[in-house]
Coordinates of C-alpha atoms in Angstrom, one line a residue:
M1 CA -66.6 -4.5 -11.2
T2 CA -64.3 -5.2 -14.2
P3 CA -66.3 -5.5 -17.5
G4 CA -65.6 -8.7 -19.3
H5 CA -64.5 -9.1 -22.9
V6 CA -65.2 -11.4 -25.8
F7 CA -62.1 -13.0 -27.2
V8 CA -62.0 -14.9 -30.5
V9 CA -59.7 -17.9 -30.9
N10 CA -59.1 -20.5 -33.5
G11 CA -59.0 -24.0 -32.0
R12 CA -61.0 -26.6 -30.2
L13 CA -62.8 -26.4 -26.9
E14 CA -61.0 -29.3 -25.4
K15 CA -57.6 -27.7 -26.1
L16 CA -58.3 -24.5 -24.1
G17 CA -58.2 -23.9 -20.4
W18 CA -61.5 -22.4 -19.2
D19 CA -63.7 -22.2 -16.1
A20 CA -67.0 -23.1 -17.9
V21 CA -67.9 -24.3 -21.3
V22 CA -71.3 -24.0 -23.1
I23 CA -72.2 -26.9 -25.4
P24 CA -75.0 -26.6 -28.0
T25 CA -77.9 -29.1 -28.1
D26 CA -81.7 -29.1 -28.6
A27 CA -84.9 -29.7 -26.7
P28 CA -84.7 -33.6 -27.0
F29 CA -81.0 -33.2 -25.7
S30 CA -79.3 -34.5 -28.9
V31 CA -75.6 -33.7 -28.5
R32 CA -73.1 -34.2 -31.3
S33 CA -70.1 -36.4 -30.6
Q34 CA -67.6 -33.7 -31.5
W35 CA -68.3 -32.1 -28.1
R36 CA -67.4 -35.3 -26.1
A37 CA -63.8 -34.3 -25.3
A38 CA -64.9 -30.9 -24.1
A39 CA -67.5 -32.4 -21.7
G40 CA -65.0 -35.0 -20.4
L41 CA -66.9 -37.9 -21.9
S42 CA -65.4 -41.0 -23.4
E43 CA -66.7 -42.6 -26.6
S44 CA -68.6 -45.2 -24.5
D45 CA -70.3 -42.7 -22.1
D46 CA -73.9 -41.7 -22.6
W47 CA -74.8 -38.0 -22.9
R48 CA -78.0 -38.6 -20.9
A49 CA -75.8 -38.9 -17.7
L50 CA -75.1 -35.2 -18.1
R51 CA -78.7 -34.0 -19.1
P52 CA -79.7 -31.2 -16.7
D53 CA -82.7 -31.6 -14.6
G54 CA -86.0 -30.3 -16.1
W55 CA -84.5 -30.1 -19.6
G56 CA -86.8 -28.9 -22.4
R57 CA -87.3 -26.4 -25.2
G58 CA -85.3 -23.2 -24.7
S59 CA -83.4 -24.6 -21.7
V60 CA -80.1 -23.6 -20.3
G61 CA -78.6 -25.8 -17.6
V62 CA -75.5 -27.1 -15.9
A63 CA -74.5 -30.8 -16.4
A64 CA -76.2 -33.1 -14.0
R65 CA -72.9 -34.8 -13.2
R66 CA -69.6 -33.0 -12.7
N67 CA -67.1 -34.6 -15.0
L68 CA -64.3 -32.2 -14.9
P69 CA -62.4 -31.0 -11.8
R70 CA -62.7 -27.2 -11.2
A71 CA -64.6 -26.6 -14.4
E72 CA -68.3 -26.5 -15.3
V73 CA -70.1 -28.0 -18.3
W74 CA -73.3 -26.2 -19.4
F75 CA -75.8 -26.9 -22.2
V76 CA -78.0 -24.6 -24.2
D77 CA -80.9 -25.3 -26.6
V78 CA -79.8 -23.3 -29.6
V79 CA -82.6 -24.2 -32.0
A80 CA -84.3 -20.9 -32.6
H81 CA -86.4 -19.1 -35.2
S82 CA -83.8 -16.6 -36.2
P83 CA -80.0 -16.0 -36.0
H84 CA -80.7 -13.2 -33.5
D85 CA -82.8 -15.6 -31.3
A86 CA -79.9 -18.1 -31.4
A87 CA -77.5 -15.4 -30.3
R88 CA -79.8 -14.4 -27.5
A89 CA -79.9 -18.0 -26.3
A90 CA -76.1 -17.9 -26.2
R91 CA -76.3 -14.7 -24.1
R92 CA -78.7 -16.3 -21.7
A93 CA -76.3 -19.3 -21.3
V94 CA -73.4 -17.0 -20.4
E95 CA -75.6 -15.1 -17.9
S96 CA -76.7 -18.3 -16.3
V97 CA -73.1 -19.5 -15.9
A98 CA -72.1 -16.2 -14.3
R99 CA -75.0 -16.2 -11.9
H100 CA -75.2 -19.9 -10.9
A101 CA -72.4 -19.9 -8.3
P102 CA -70.4 -16.7 -8.8
E103 CA -68.1 -17.1 -5.8
R104 CA -67.0 -20.6 -6.7
L105 CA -66.6 -19.6 -10.4
R106 CA -64.4 -16.6 -9.5
A107 CA -62.4 -18.6 -6.9
N108 CA -61.7 -21.3 -9.5
A109 CA -60.6 -18.6 -12.0
H110 CA -58.2 -17.1 -9.5
D111 CA -56.7 -20.5 -8.6
A112 CA -56.0 -20.9 -12.3
G113 CA -54.4 -17.5 -12.5
R114 CA -57.3 -15.7 -14.3
D115 CA -58.5 -12.3 -13.2
L116 CA -62.0 -13.0 -14.5
P117 CA -63.7 -16.3 -15.1
L118 CA -63.4 -17.6 -18.7
V119 CA -66.5 -19.0 -20.4
A120 CA -65.8 -20.9 -23.6
V121 CA -68.4 -21.2 -26.4
P122 CA -68.3 -22.6 -29.9
V123 CA -69.8 -20.7 -32.8
L124 CA -73.3 -21.5 -31.5
G125 CA -76.2 -21.9 -33.8
T126 CA -74.3 -22.8 -37.0
G127 CA -74.7 -26.6 -36.8
G128 CA -77.8 -28.2 -35.4
G129 CA -79.1 -24.8 -34.5
G130 CA -80.0 -24.4 -38.1
H131 CA -78.6 -21.0 -39.0
G132 CA -75.5 -22.0 -40.9
A133 CA -77.0 -20.6 -44.1
S134 CA -77.3 -17.2 -42.3
R135 CA -73.8 -17.3 -40.9
S136 CA -72.9 -13.7 -41.4
A137 CA -76.0 -12.4 -39.6
L138 CA -75.5 -15.0 -36.8
L139 CA -71.9 -13.9 -36.2
H140 CA -72.9 -10.2 -35.9
S141 CA -75.6 -11.1 -33.4
L142 CA -73.3 -13.5 -31.4
V143 CA -70.6 -10.9 -31.1
A144 CA -73.1 -8.2 -29.9
E145 CA -75.1 -10.4 -27.5
L146 CA -72.1 -12.2 -25.9
G147 CA -70.4 -8.8 -25.6
T148 CA -73.3 -7.5 -23.6
A149 CA -73.3 -10.6 -21.3
A150 CA -69.5 -10.4 -20.8
E151 CA -69.6 -6.7 -19.9
N152 CA -72.7 -6.9 -17.6
E153 CA -71.6 -10.2 -15.8
S154 CA -67.9 -9.4 -15.4
V155 CA -66.8 -12.6 -17.1
D156 CA -64.6 -13.1 -20.1
V157 CA -66.0 -15.1 -23.1
A158 CA -63.9 -17.0 -25.7
I159 CA -65.6 -17.8 -28.9
V160 CA -63.7 -20.9 -30.2
A161 CA -63.9 -21.2 -33.9
V162 CA -62.8 -24.6 -35.2
S163 CA -62.7 -23.4 -38.8
R164 CA -60.2 -20.8 -39.9
S165 CA -62.9 -19.3 -42.1
D166 CA -65.2 -18.7 -39.2
Y167 CA -62.3 -17.2 -37.2
S168 CA -61.5 -14.8 -40.0
A169 CA -65.2 -13.9 -40.4
L170 CA -65.5 -13.3 -36.6
Q171 CA -62.5 -10.9 -36.7
Q172 CA -64.1 -9.1 -39.6
V173 CA -67.4 -8.8 -37.8
R174 CA -65.6 -7.3 -34.7
R175 CA -63.7 -4.8 -36.8
D176 CA -66.9 -3.7 -38.6
A177 CA -68.6 -3.3 -35.3
G178 CA -65.8 -1.3 -33.8
V179 CA -65.2 -3.8 -31.0
A180 CA -62.0 -3.0 -29.1
P181 CA -60.6 -4.5 -25.9
A182 CA -60.4 -2.1 -23.0
L183 CA -56.8 -1.1 -23.4
P184 CA -55.2 2.3 -23.0
R185 CA -54.9 4.1 -26.3
D186 CA -51.1 3.9 -26.6
L187 CA -51.2 0.2 -25.8
A188 CA -53.9 -0.5 -28.4
Q189 CA -51.8 1.5 -30.9
R190 CA -48.7 -0.7 -30.2
A191 CA -50.8 -3.8 -30.8
R192 CA -52.0 -2.5 -34.2
Q193 CA -48.5 -1.6 -35.2
L194 CA -47.4 -5.2 -34.5
A195 CA -50.3 -6.5 -36.5
A196 CA -48.8 -5.2 -39.7
P197 CA -45.6 -7.4 -39.7
A198 CA -47.7 -10.3 -38.4
A199 CA -50.0 -10.0 -41.4
R200 CA -47.0 -9.8 -43.8
G201 CA -45.4 -12.9 -42.2
E202 CA -42.5 -11.0 -40.8
L203 CA -43.2 -11.8 -37.1
A204 CA -41.5 -14.6 -35.2
L205 CA -42.3 -15.6 -31.6
F206 CA -40.1 -16.2 -28.6
L207 CA -42.1 -17.7 -25.7
G208 CA -41.0 -17.9 -22.1
A209 CA -42.3 -19.6 -18.9
G210 CA -44.8 -16.8 -18.3
V211 CA -46.9 -18.1 -21.2
S212 CA -47.3 -21.5 -19.6
M213 CA -47.7 -20.2 -16.1
G214 CA -51.1 -18.9 -17.3
A215 CA -52.0 -22.5 -18.0
G216 CA -51.2 -23.6 -14.4
L217 CA -47.6 -24.8 -14.9
P218 CA -45.0 -23.7 -12.3
S219 CA -42.5 -20.8 -12.7
W220 CA -38.8 -21.6 -12.6
A221 CA -38.8 -21.1 -8.8
G222 CA -42.0 -23.1 -8.5
L223 CA -40.5 -25.9 -10.5
L224 CA -37.5 -26.0 -8.2
T225 CA -39.7 -26.1 -5.1
S226 CA -41.7 -29.0 -6.6
L227 CA -38.5 -30.8 -7.4
T228 CA -37.1 -30.6 -3.8
A229 CA -40.5 -31.9 -2.6
V230 CA -40.1 -35.2 -4.5
P231 CA -39.3 -37.9 -1.9
E232 CA -36.6 -39.4 -4.0
V233 CA -34.9 -36.0 -4.4
Q234 CA -35.3 -35.3 -0.6
A235 CA -33.7 -38.6 0.2
T236 CA -30.7 -37.8 -2.0
L237 CA -30.3 -34.3 -0.5
G238 CA -29.9 -35.9 2.9
G239 CA -31.4 -32.9 4.8
I240 CA -29.5 -30.2 2.8
D241 CA -31.6 -27.1 2.3
P242 CA -30.8 -25.6 -1.2
G243 CA -32.9 -22.5 -0.4
G244 CA -29.9 -20.2 0.1
L245 CA -28.6 -20.8 -3.4
S246 CA -29.5 -19.0 -6.6
S247 CA -32.0 -20.7 -8.9
L248 CA -29.3 -22.0 -11.2
E249 CA -27.2 -23.2 -8.3
Q250 CA -30.2 -25.0 -6.7
A251 CA -30.8 -26.8 -9.9
E252 CA -27.1 -27.7 -10.1
L253 CA -27.1 -29.1 -6.6
L254 CA -30.1 -31.3 -7.5
Q255 CA -28.3 -32.4 -10.7
V256 CA -25.1 -33.3 -8.7
V257 CA -26.8 -35.3 -6.0
L258 CA -29.1 -37.2 -8.4
D259 CA -26.1 -38.0 -10.6
E260 CA -24.3 -39.5 -7.7
H261 CA -27.2 -41.7 -6.6
H262 CA -29.0 -42.5 -9.9
D263 CA -28.0 -41.3 -13.4
P264 CA -27.5 -38.1 -15.3
R265 CA -31.0 -38.2 -16.7
A266 CA -32.8 -38.4 -13.4
L267 CA -33.3 -34.6 -13.0
G268 CA -34.9 -34.3 -16.5
R269 CA -37.3 -37.2 -15.7
H270 CA -38.5 -35.6 -12.5
V271 CA -39.1 -32.3 -14.3
A272 CA -41.1 -34.1 -17.0
R273 CA -43.2 -35.9 -14.4
I274 CA -44.0 -32.7 -12.6
I275 CA -45.1 -30.9 -15.8
E276 CA -47.1 -33.9 -17.2
A277 CA -48.8 -34.4 -13.8
A278 CA -50.3 -30.9 -14.0
D279 CA -52.4 -32.2 -17.0
A280 CA -52.6 -28.6 -18.2
R281 CA -54.5 -27.3 -21.3
P282 CA -53.3 -24.4 -23.5
S283 CA -54.1 -21.1 -21.9
L284 CA -55.9 -18.2 -23.6
T285 CA -52.5 -16.7 -24.3
H286 CA -51.4 -19.9 -26.1
A287 CA -54.6 -19.9 -28.2
L288 CA -54.3 -16.2 -29.1
L289 CA -50.7 -16.7 -30.2
A290 CA -51.5 -19.8 -32.2
G291 CA -54.2 -17.9 -34.0
L292 CA -51.6 -15.5 -35.4
C293 CA -50.3 -18.4 -37.7
V294 CA -46.7 -17.3 -37.1
R295 CA -44.5 -19.6 -39.1
E296 CA -41.4 -19.5 -36.9
A297 CA -41.3 -19.7 -33.1
V298 CA -38.8 -20.4 -30.4
T299 CA -39.4 -21.4 -26.7
T300 CA -37.5 -22.2 -23.6
N301 CA -40.5 -24.1 -22.2
Y302 CA -40.4 -27.8 -21.8
D303 CA -44.1 -28.4 -22.1
R304 CA -46.1 -28.9 -25.3
L305 CA -48.9 -26.5 -24.8
Y306 CA -48.1 -24.2 -27.6
E307 CA -47.8 -27.2 -29.9
D308 CA -51.2 -28.3 -28.8
A309 CA -52.7 -24.9 -29.5
V310 CA -51.2 -24.7 -33.0
R311 CA -52.4 -28.2 -33.8
A312 CA -55.9 -27.4 -32.5
A313 CA -56.0 -24.4 -34.8
A314 CA -54.8 -26.1 -37.9
P315 CA -57.0 -28.0 -40.4
A316 CA -56.6 -31.8 -40.2
P317 CA -53.6 -32.8 -42.4
D318 CA -54.1 -35.2 -45.3
S319 CA -52.1 -37.8 -43.5
G320 CA -54.5 -37.8 -40.5
D321 CA -51.5 -37.3 -38.2
P322 CA -52.0 -34.1 -36.1
H323 CA -48.2 -33.9 -35.7
D324 CA -47.9 -33.2 -39.4
V325 CA -49.1 -29.6 -39.0
L326 CA -46.1 -28.4 -37.0
S327 CA -42.4 -29.3 -37.1
V328 CA -40.6 -29.3 -33.7
L329 CA -36.9 -28.6 -33.8
P330 CA -34.2 -29.7 -33.3
W331 CA -35.7 -33.2 -33.6
G332 CA -37.8 -32.5 -36.7
R333 CA -37.0 -30.7 -40.0
V334 CA -38.5 -27.7 -41.6
Q335 CA -40.9 -28.8 -44.4
G336 CA -42.4 -26.5 -47.0
D337 CA -44.9 -24.0 -45.6
R338 CA -45.4 -26.0 -42.4
P339 CA -44.8 -23.8 -39.2
W340 CA -42.0 -24.8 -36.9
L341 CA -41.2 -24.5 -33.2
L342 CA -37.6 -24.6 -31.8
K343 CA -37.3 -26.0 -28.3
M344 CA -34.2 -24.3 -26.9
H345 CA -34.1 -26.0 -23.5
G346 CA -35.5 -29.4 -24.3
D347 CA -38.8 -31.2 -24.2
V348 CA -40.8 -33.3 -21.6
H349 CA -40.9 -36.1 -24.1
Y350 CA -37.1 -36.1 -24.2
P351 CA -36.2 -35.6 -20.5
E352 CA -32.5 -36.1 -21.2
T353 CA -32.5 -32.9 -23.2
I354 CA -33.9 -30.6 -20.5
V355 CA -31.6 -27.6 -19.7
L356 CA -32.1 -26.5 -16.1
S357 CA -28.8 -26.6 -14.1
R358 CA -25.8 -24.3 -14.0
S359 CA -23.6 -26.8 -15.8
S360 CA -26.2 -27.3 -18.6
F361 CA -26.2 -23.6 -19.2
V362 CA -22.4 -23.3 -19.1
G363 CA -22.1 -26.2 -21.5
Y364 CA -24.9 -25.0 -23.8
D365 CA -22.6 -24.0 -26.6
S366 CA -20.9 -27.3 -26.8
R367 CA -24.2 -29.2 -27.1
W368 CA -26.7 -26.8 -28.5
K369 CA -24.8 -24.0 -30.3
P370 CA -26.7 -24.6 -33.7
V371 CA -29.9 -24.1 -31.8
G372 CA -28.8 -20.7 -30.6
S373 CA -27.8 -19.8 -34.1
I374 CA -31.3 -20.3 -35.3
L375 CA -32.6 -17.9 -32.7
Q376 CA -30.0 -15.4 -33.8
S377 CA -31.0 -15.8 -37.4
L378 CA -34.6 -14.8 -36.5
M379 CA -33.3 -11.7 -34.7
M380 CA -31.5 -10.8 -37.9
T381 CA -34.3 -11.5 -40.3
R382 CA -37.6 -11.2 -38.5
H383 CA -39.3 -9.0 -35.9
L384 CA -39.1 -11.1 -32.7
L385 CA -42.1 -10.8 -30.4
V386 CA -41.0 -11.9 -26.9
V387 CA -43.9 -13.1 -24.7
G388 CA -43.7 -14.4 -21.2
A389 CA -39.9 -14.2 -21.0
S390 CA -38.1 -12.0 -18.5
M391 CA -34.9 -11.7 -20.7
T392 CA -32.7 -13.0 -17.9
D393 CA -31.8 -16.3 -19.5
E394 CA -28.0 -16.2 -19.8
N395 CA -27.8 -17.9 -23.2
V396 CA -30.7 -15.8 -24.7
L397 CA -29.0 -12.6 -23.4
R398 CA -25.7 -13.6 -25.0
F399 CA -27.4 -14.4 -28.3
A400 CA -29.2 -11.0 -28.3
Y401 CA -26.1 -9.0 -27.4
E402 CA -24.1 -10.7 -30.1
V403 CA -26.6 -9.9 -32.8
A404 CA -27.1 -6.3 -31.5
G405 CA -23.3 -5.9 -31.4
L406 CA -22.9 -7.2 -35.0
R407 CA -25.6 -4.7 -36.2
E408 CA -23.9 -1.8 -34.4
E409 CA -20.5 -2.8 -35.8
L410 CA -21.9 -3.1 -39.4
A411 CA -23.5 0.4 -39.0
R412 CA -20.1 1.9 -38.0
Q413 CA -18.4 0.3 -40.9
V414 CA -21.0 1.1 -43.6
P415 CA -23.2 3.9 -42.3
A416 CA -25.2 3.9 -45.5
H417 CA -26.4 0.3 -44.8
R418 CA -27.4 0.9 -41.2
Q419 CA -30.3 -1.5 -40.4
A420 CA -33.4 0.3 -39.3
G421 CA -35.4 -0.7 -36.4
V422 CA -34.9 -3.0 -33.4
L423 CA -34.5 -6.7 -33.1
G424 CA -38.0 -7.2 -31.7
T425 CA -40.6 -6.3 -29.1
V426 CA -40.7 -7.6 -25.5
L427 CA -44.2 -7.7 -23.9
S428 CA -43.5 -7.0 -20.3
L429 CA -46.0 -7.8 -17.5
E430 CA -44.8 -4.9 -15.4
H431 CA -43.7 -1.3 -15.8
A432 CA -39.9 -1.3 -15.4
P433 CA -38.2 1.9 -16.7
A434 CA -34.7 0.5 -16.0
F435 CA -35.4 -2.6 -18.0
E436 CA -36.8 -0.5 -20.9
R437 CA -33.8 1.8 -20.9
L438 CA -31.4 -1.2 -20.8
W439 CA -32.8 -2.6 -24.1
Q440 CA -33.4 0.8 -25.8
G441 CA -32.4 0.6 -29.4
R442 CA -32.2 -3.2 -29.3
F443 CA -35.7 -4.3 -28.3
S444 CA -38.9 -2.2 -27.9
V445 CA -40.3 -2.9 -24.4
V446 CA -44.1 -2.7 -24.2
P447 CA -45.4 -2.9 -20.6
T448 CA -48.9 -4.5 -20.9
A449 CA -49.8 -4.2 -17.2
P450 CA -52.9 -2.0 -16.6
D451 CA -52.4 1.6 -15.7
E452 CA -53.6 1.0 -12.1
D453 CA -50.5 -1.2 -11.6
R454 CA -47.8 1.2 -12.9
R455 CA -46.4 1.8 -9.4
P456 CA -44.2 -1.0 -8.0
L457 CA -45.6 -2.9 -5.0
T458 CA -44.2 -2.0 -1.6
D459 CA -42.3 -4.5 0.5
E460 CA -45.3 -4.7 2.7
A461 CA -47.6 -6.0 -0.1
S462 CA -49.3 -9.2 0.8
E463 CA -49.1 -12.4 -1.3
E464 CA -52.8 -11.8 -2.1
E465 CA -52.0 -8.4 -3.5
K466 CA -49.1 -9.8 -5.5
D467 CA -51.3 -12.6 -6.9
A468 CA -54.1 -10.1 -7.9
R469 CA -51.6 -8.0 -9.7
R470 CA -50.2 -11.0 -11.6
R471 CA -53.7 -11.9 -12.6
R472 CA -54.5 -8.4 -13.9
A473 CA -51.2 -8.3 -15.8
A474 CA -51.9 -11.7 -17.5
R475 CA -55.4 -10.5 -18.5
S476 CA -54.0 -7.3 -19.9
L477 CA -51.5 -9.3 -22.0
A478 CA -54.4 -11.4 -23.3
L479 CA -56.3 -8.2 -24.3
F480 CA -53.2 -6.9 -26.1
L481 CA -52.8 -10.1 -28.0
D482 CA -56.5 -10.2 -28.9
T483 CA -56.1 -6.7 -30.3
L484 CA -53.0 -7.8 -32.3
A485 CA -54.9 -10.8 -33.7
L486 CA -58.0 -8.7 -34.5
H487 CA -56.0 -6.4 -36.8
A488 CA -53.6 -9.1 -38.2
E489 CA -56.3 -11.2 -39.6
G490 CA -57.7 -10.2 -43.0
E491 CA -60.7 -11.2 -45.0
A492 CA -58.9 -13.7 -47.2
E493 CA -59.5 -16.8 -45.1
H494 CA -63.3 -16.6 -45.6
L495 CA -63.5 -14.8 -48.9
L496 CA -64.5 -17.9 -51.0
D497 CA -66.4 -19.6 -48.2
G498 CA -69.8 -20.4 -49.7
R499 CA -71.5 -19.9 -46.3
Y500 CA -70.6 -16.2 -46.4
A501 CA -71.2 -15.6 -50.1
P502 CA -74.9 -14.6 -49.8
A503 CA -74.0 -11.7 -47.5
R504 CA -71.8 -10.3 -50.3
G505 CA -74.4 -10.5 -53.0
G506 CA -74.3 -9.3 -56.6
D507 CA -71.2 -9.8 -58.8
Q508 CA -69.1 -10.9 -55.8
A509 CA -71.4 -13.9 -55.1
V510 CA -71.3 -14.9 -58.7
L511 CA -67.5 -14.7 -58.8
I512 CA -67.2 -16.6 -55.5
E513 CA -69.3 -19.4 -57.0
R514 CA -67.1 -19.6 -60.1
L515 CA -63.9 -19.7 -58.2
R516 CA -65.2 -22.4 -55.9
G517 CA -66.1 -24.4 -58.9
A518 CA -62.6 -23.8 -60.3
A519 CA -61.1 -24.9 -57.0
A520 CA -63.2 -28.2 -57.0
D521 CA -62.0 -28.8 -60.6
A522 CA -58.4 -28.1 -59.7
R523 CA -58.6 -30.6 -56.8
R524 CA -60.1 -33.3 -59.0
L525 CA -57.5 -32.7 -61.7
A526 CA -54.7 -32.8 -59.1
T527 CA -55.5 -36.5 -58.4
H528 CA -54.2 -37.3 -61.9
D529 CA -51.9 -34.3 -62.6
P530 CA -49.9 -32.9 -59.6
A531 CA -49.4 -29.7 -61.5
W532 CA -52.9 -28.6 -60.4
Q533 CA -52.2 -29.2 -56.7
P534 CA -50.7 -25.7 -56.1
V535 CA -53.8 -24.1 -57.7
S536 CA -56.1 -26.1 -55.4
D537 CA -54.0 -25.3 -52.4
S538 CA -54.0 -21.6 -53.2
L539 CA -57.8 -21.3 -53.5
A540 CA -58.2 -23.4 -50.4
R541 CA -56.4 -20.7 -48.4
F542 CA -59.3 -18.4 -49.3
G543 CA -61.9 -20.8 -47.9
A544 CA -62.9 -22.3 -51.3
F545 CA -63.6 -25.7 -49.8
E546 CA -65.6 -24.4 -46.8
G547 CA -69.4 -24.3 -46.9
P548 CA -72.1 -26.0 -49.0
A549 CA -71.0 -28.7 -51.3
E550 CA -73.2 -27.4 -54.1
H551 CA -71.0 -24.3 -54.3
A552 CA -67.7 -26.1 -54.3
R553 CA -68.8 -29.3 -56.1
R554 CA -66.6 -31.4 -53.9

C-alpha cells in the first residue's frame, strides 16, 4: 500500500479538485459562511440540510446530503482543549474519510486521474476552533497528525492555507520537522536546486496540456475525439472518418468542413464548449505551481485553471475585482509587480483565437509572432520550467531552437561571453533517454516518474496498466513540485504576523510589535500622502497586517 503524503497549498478549498473535503464546525453545528462554496451550498441554502446524523460534541461525519458529484463533504468538531487535541480531531476526520467507503473513494480518485484519493482540509482549529493564538503549536501538531493519517490510510492530504502567512509558516514547520516527500534522492536534489532560482524570482513557467489533464480536461487526442463526437461536426463530416490523419491534419479537416458549412470561428466555439462543459477545478499541480508566486508564465492551454489557482492564492485586491491580481496576455498589459500569464494558443473566452488546426500553426507567425517573441525573451532571461508539455509543439520547438542557436552563435563569436547554463528544465512524466539526449545542453530533462516505471511499457500492456502508470507519474510530479515549493518559500511572509510572534519571544517579539505598529502608521499616512504607500506595501509583504489588530493597530 502506497503511503500518502501531506501537501501544502495556498488557495481556497473551492478552487481545488479533491475527492473529499473536511469542513470545521462545532458541537451545535455552527458552520461559517466562508465554507459554502466548498460544500456546494448557495447563499440561500441552510447548513442544517447537511448536518450528519447523530451530530454532537467531538463528532466527525459525512454530510447528510450529497451536494457534489463524485466528491464527499465531511464535517469535524474542532473545538478542543489544546492545539494538539484539535490536530488529533483533524487526524480522526481524515481516518474516517479513508475508512468510510474506501473502494468508492479510490475509484473516484482514479477516474479523476489521481493515484491516491486527495482529502482537502483548511488550517483546522485556527478560527472557531479557538487556537488561533497558539497558531505555531497548532501547525506543528497538524503537520504531524495529518502526516500519520496520510501514511497509515494511503490517502493524500492537502492543507489549503487561504493566507500567504499561514502557507509560509506551514512550509517552515515542515522544514523544521524534516518532512520530505517520498522521492528518490536525486529527484529531491533536483527539486531543491530549482527552488533557489524560484526564491530569487528567476524562474518562469511554461505549462502544457499535461497540467490540465490532471484536472480532468482532455488531452489533444481526447479533444479531437470529443470534437468529432459533436452532432453538428459529425453532420458536416458527412461520414468521413478523420482517424487516419495526424492530429494536426484531423483538426485541419474539422476546420475546413466547419468553415464550409458555418463560419471560421465554429471550431473554436466547439472547443470552448467542450472545455467549459467539463466544469473542472484547478488540480493539485495547478495549486502547487500557483504557490510558487512566479511572476511570468506562458501556456498553450485554452482553459483558465492556472488563472483560477493564482487568483485563489492571491490576497483580495483593493479594487475587489479578482481579475486585478493577474494580467492575461496578449489581451491585458503587464502592470507593476502583478504576475502575468501569456496564452500562446488562445483562450476559451475568446474562441476565435484558439490555435488547433494545421493552418493555424502554419500561419502562427503572421498572426501571433510577437507572442512567440515574449516566450523567447523568457528563454533568454529566465530559467524556464516546462511542466506538462511534451515539447512537440512545432512553434515552441522553433522558438527554442532559434534561441539555442543564437546563444551558440554568440558563444562562437565571443567565447569569453559564453552564457552558462541551459534555457530551462523540462519535467518529463516518463523516462526517455533519447529525448534527454536530444535536448542536452539546451534544456535539462528531469524524469519525475517513479523508479518502478523506468522501463517502457510493452506493446501488450493493457489500458488499465497505462492508466495506472499515468496516475503514478502525475503523483510523482506533484511530489516533486511540493518539494520545490517547500524549499522555495522562506520565512519572510509570516515574519511580522502577530499570530506567530509569541512563538519567537524575547527581542524578536518586541521588534515585531514595533514594526507592525510602524506598518499601521504608514498605511494611515498613505491615505493622505502617497509617499508612504511603498513603505506600507513593503511591510505588508512580511505579514505585518496579518493577525491580531492590537498588534498592527489597523
